[in-house]
XYZ file of C-alpha atoms in Angstrom:
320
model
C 0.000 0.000 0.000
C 1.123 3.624 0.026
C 1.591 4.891 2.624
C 2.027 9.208 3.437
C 3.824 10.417 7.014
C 2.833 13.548 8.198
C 5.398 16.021 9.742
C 4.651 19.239 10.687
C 7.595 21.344 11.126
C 7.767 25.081 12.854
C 11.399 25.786 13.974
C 12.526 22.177 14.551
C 16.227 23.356 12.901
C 18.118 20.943 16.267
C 15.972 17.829 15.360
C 14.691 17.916 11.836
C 17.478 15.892 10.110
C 17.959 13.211 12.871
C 13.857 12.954 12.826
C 13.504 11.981 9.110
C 16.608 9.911 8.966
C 14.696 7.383 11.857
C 11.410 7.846 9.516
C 13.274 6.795 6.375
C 14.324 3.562 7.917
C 10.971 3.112 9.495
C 9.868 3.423 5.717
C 12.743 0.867 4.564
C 12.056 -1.625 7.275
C 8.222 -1.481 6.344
C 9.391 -1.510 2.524
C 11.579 -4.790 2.985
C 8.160 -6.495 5.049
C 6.360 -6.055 1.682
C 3.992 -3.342 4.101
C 4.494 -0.222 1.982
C 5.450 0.469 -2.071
C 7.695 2.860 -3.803
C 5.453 5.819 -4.106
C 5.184 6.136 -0.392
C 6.456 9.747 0.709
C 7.396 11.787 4.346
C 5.577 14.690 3.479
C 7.491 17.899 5.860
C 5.168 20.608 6.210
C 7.057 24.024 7.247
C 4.633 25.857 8.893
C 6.179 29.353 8.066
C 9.523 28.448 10.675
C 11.950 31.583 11.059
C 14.864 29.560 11.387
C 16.734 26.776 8.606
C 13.704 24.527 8.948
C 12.653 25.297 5.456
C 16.157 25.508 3.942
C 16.517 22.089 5.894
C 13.743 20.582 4.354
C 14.339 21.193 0.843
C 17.792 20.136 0.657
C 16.432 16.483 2.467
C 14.061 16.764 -0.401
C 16.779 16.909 -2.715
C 18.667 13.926 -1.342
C 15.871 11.352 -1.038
C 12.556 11.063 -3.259
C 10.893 9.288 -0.763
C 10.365 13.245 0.768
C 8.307 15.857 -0.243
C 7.713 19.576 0.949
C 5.216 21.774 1.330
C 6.297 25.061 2.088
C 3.490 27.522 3.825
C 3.486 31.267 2.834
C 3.257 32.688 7.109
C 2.856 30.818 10.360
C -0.899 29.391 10.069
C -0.740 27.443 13.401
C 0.156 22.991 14.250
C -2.828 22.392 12.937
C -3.454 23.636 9.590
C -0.212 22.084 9.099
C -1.579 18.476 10.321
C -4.564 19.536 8.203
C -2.707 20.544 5.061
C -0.719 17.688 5.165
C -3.767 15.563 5.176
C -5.174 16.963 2.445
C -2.459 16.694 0.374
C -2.647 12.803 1.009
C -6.052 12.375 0.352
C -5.591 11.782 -3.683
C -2.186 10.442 -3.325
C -2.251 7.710 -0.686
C -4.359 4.565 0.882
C -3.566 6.113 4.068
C -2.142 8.703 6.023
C -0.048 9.378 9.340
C 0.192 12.458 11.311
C 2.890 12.747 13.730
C 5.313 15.729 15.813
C 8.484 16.604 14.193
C 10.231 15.945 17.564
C 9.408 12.457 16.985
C 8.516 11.778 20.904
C 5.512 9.470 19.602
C 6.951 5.822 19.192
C 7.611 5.098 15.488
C 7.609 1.745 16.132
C 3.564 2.113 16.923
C 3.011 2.499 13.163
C 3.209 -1.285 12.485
C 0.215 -1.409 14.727
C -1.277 1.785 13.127
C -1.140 -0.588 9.745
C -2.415 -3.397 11.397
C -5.513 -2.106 12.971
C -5.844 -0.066 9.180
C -5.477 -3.766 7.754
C -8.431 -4.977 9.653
C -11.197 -2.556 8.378
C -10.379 0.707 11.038
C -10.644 3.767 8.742
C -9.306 6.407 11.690
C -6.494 4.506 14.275
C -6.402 7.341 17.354
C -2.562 7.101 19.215
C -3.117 7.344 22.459
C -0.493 7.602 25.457
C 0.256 5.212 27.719
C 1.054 7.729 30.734
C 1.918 11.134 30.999
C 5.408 10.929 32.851
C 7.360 12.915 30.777
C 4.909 15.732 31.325
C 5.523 18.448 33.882
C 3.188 18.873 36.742
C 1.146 21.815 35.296
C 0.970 20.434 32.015
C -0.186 17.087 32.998
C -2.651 18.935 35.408
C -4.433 20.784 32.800
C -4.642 18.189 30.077
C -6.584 16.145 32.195
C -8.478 19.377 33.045
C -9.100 19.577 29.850
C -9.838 16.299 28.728
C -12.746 16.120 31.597
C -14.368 19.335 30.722
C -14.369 18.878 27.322
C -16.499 15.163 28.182
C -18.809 17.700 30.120
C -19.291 19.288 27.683
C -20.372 16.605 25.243
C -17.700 16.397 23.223
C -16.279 12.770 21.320
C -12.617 13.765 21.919
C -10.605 10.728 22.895
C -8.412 11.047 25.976
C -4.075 11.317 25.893
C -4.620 11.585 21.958
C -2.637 14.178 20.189
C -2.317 13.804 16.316
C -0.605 10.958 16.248
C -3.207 8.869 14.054
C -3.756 7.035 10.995
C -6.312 8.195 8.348
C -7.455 5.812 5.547
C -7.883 7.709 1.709
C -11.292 7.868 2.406
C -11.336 9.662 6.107
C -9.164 12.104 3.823
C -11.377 12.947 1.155
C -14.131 13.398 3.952
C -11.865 15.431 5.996
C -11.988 17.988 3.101
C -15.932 18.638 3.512
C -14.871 20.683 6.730
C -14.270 24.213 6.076
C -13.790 25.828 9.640
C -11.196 28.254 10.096
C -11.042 27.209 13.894
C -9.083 24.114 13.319
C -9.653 21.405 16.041
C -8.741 18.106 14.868
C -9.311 16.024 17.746
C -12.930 17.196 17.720
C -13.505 17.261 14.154
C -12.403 13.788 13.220
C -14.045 11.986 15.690
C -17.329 13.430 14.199
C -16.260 11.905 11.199
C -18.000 8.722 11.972
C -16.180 5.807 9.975
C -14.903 2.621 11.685
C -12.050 3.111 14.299
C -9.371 1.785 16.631
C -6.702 2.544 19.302
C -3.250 2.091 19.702
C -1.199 3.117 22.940
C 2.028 4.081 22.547
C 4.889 5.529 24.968
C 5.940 8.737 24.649
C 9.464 9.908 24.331
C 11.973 12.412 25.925
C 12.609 14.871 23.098
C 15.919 14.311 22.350
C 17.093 18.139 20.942
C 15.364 21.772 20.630
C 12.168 22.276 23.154
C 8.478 22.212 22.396
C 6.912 24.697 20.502
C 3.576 24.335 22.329
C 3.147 27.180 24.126
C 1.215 27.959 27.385
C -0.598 30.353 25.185
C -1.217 28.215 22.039
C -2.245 25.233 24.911
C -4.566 27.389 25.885
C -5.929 28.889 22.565
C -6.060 25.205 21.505
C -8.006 24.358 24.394
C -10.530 27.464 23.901
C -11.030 26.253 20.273
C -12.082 22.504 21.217
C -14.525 23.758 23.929
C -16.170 26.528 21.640
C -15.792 24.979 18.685
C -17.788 21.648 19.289
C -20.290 22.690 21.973
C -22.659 25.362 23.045
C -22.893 24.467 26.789
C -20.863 27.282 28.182
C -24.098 29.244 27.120
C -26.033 27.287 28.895
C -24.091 26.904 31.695
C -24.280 30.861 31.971
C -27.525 30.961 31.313
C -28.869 28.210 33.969
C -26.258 30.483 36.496
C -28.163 33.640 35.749
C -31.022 31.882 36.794
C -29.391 30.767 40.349
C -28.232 34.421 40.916
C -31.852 35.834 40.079
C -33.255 33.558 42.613
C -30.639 34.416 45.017
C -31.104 38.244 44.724
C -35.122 37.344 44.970
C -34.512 35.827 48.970
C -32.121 38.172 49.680
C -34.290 41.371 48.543
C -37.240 39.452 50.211
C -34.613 39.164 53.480
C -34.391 43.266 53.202
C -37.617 43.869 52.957
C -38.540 42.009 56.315
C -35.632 43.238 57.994
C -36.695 47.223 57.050
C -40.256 46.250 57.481
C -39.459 45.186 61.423
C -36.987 48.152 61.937
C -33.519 46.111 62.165
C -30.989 48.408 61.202
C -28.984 46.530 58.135
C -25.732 48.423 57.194
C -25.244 46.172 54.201
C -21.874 47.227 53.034
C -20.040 43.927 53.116
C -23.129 42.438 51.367
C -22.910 45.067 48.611
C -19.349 44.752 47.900
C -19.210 41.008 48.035
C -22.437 41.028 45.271
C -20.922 43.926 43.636
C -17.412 41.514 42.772
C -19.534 38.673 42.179
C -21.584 39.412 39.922
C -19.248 41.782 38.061
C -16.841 38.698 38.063
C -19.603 36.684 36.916
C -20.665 39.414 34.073
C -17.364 39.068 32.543
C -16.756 35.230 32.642
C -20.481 35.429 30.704
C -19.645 38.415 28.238
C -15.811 36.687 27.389
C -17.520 33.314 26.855
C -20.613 34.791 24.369
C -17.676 37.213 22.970
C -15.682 34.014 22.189
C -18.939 32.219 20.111
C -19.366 35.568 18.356
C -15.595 35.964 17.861
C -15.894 32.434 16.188
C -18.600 33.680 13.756
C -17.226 36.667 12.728
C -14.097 34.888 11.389
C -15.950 32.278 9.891
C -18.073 34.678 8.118
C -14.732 35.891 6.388
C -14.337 32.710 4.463
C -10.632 33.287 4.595
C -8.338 30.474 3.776
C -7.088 27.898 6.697
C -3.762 28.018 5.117
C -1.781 29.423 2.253
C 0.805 27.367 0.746
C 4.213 29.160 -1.008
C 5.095 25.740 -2.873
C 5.417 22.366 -2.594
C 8.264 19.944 -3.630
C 7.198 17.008 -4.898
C 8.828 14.907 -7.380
C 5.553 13.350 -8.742
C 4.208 16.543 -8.563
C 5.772 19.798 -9.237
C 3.564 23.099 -7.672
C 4.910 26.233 -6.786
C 1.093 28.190 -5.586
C -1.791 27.043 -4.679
């Protein structure tokens, strides 16, 4: 079968070389098993990097045939690159892998990525054994995460990044979503075709540090909850209600207490309602300002990505 590796790439200069070289003999030891043919590619997707990344990827594109490159025109985010990647796939492959350019997934989990893809699973989800090589705060907050975003009603599976496996046809349905708000590990679940898991162990990166952010953890995190669920609204609405029928005893409290002459200074209950419910007025206007945020950038239609040119020797396209 063939067989397309995803890499997105944004200033992985320290590990980019020593990344595909382990690749390219994943791809010869699955080449030698009869697993994967000659037209199977490691497709680097430079996500606008402001270092050699790009420089490095074209010259390992020169060297080997088995790579190609696409090259983005700015910094569109991890996952428009995952995404872009994928879509270049979709027409060229039986099935696609996603997976970090620090190579911390285990490689050696794509022979069962194949195998579950060899027994009818059109989506295989990588999903982490443990989370040891996390620090505290990270580890903390993914699970956070995880468990609100189950609140919330979402389908995303637990300790999975975007390591996966996506058959051709996963692909071509991918490319029905049009969002601007990228969030993969919402979106394909909703995809609906068969699936699987494999767990794998996760890595100590071995050069450079991660390029996940605090702040793009957390703008990642903001997309999956607003981008798959409306319950924050509701949430804030059913609160509004509690508050309402607070205010309702406690002005029914006043009244009685004025009405039978006791003397109520009131000026620690003022303040305390004053801060919380101008706490709670600003949660509630950030969350709605979010949804509307969403809307107004979807209603641009703009592109998720724009790509400068790819390098491809099948293929040769320099805008698109």
């Amino acid at each position: 079968m063939k067989l397309f590796i995803i890499v997105p790439c944004y200033n992985e200069q320290e590990c980019i070389e020593d990344s595909v070289s382990k690749l390219l003999a994943k791809y010869e030891e699955l080449r030698r098993n009869g697993v994967v043919d000659e037209g199977s590619r490691i497709v680097l997707v430079n996500d606008g990097s402001r270092d050699a990344t790009g420089a490095i990827c074209s010259e390992l594109y020169k060297k080997d045939e088995r790579i190609a490159c696409i090259h983005f025109a700015g910094n569109f985010g991890h996952q428009a690159a995952v995404l872009a990647g994928y879509h270049y796939a979709a027409d060229r492959c039986d099935c696609a892998i996603s997976i970090d350019a620090d190579l911390q997934q285990d490689i050696d989990a794509i022979d069962l990525f194949i195998e579950e893809y060899k027994k009818g699973s059109d989506i295989v989800y990588g999903v982490r054994n443990s989370r040891k090589t996390d620090g505290f705060f990270k580890k903390l907050t993914a699970t956070l995460f995880y468990k609100i975003m189950k609140i919330f009603g979402s389908t995303t599976i637990a300790n999975h990044a975007d390591y996966r496996l996506l058959s051709s046809r996963a692909l071509k349905a991918l490319r029905e979503y049009k969002e601007v708000n990228i969030f993969l590990r919402g979106i394909i679940p909703t995809l609906g075709f068969p699936s699987s898991i494999v767990h794998f162990d996760v890595k100590e990166r071995t050069a450079g540090k991660s390029k996940y952010t605090l702040k793009k953890m957390m703008t990642l995190a903001a997309n999956g909850i607003t981008s798959f669920s409306i319950s924050p609204i509701h949430y804030i609405f059913y609160l509004g209600l509690f508050v309402l029928a607070v205010s309702i005893i406690v002005i029914i409290v006043t009244l009685i207490d004025w009405i039978h002459g006791v003397n109520v200074s009131g000026y620690t209950t003022i303040v305390l309602s004053i801060w919380l419910l101008g706490a709670l007025q600003l949660i509630a206007i950030g969350i709605i300002g979010e949804y509307i945020g969403k809307n107004y950038f979807e209603s641009k239609h703009r592109p998720q990505y724009l790509i400068e040119k790819i390098e491809d020797r099948s293929v040769m396209v320099t805008k698109e």
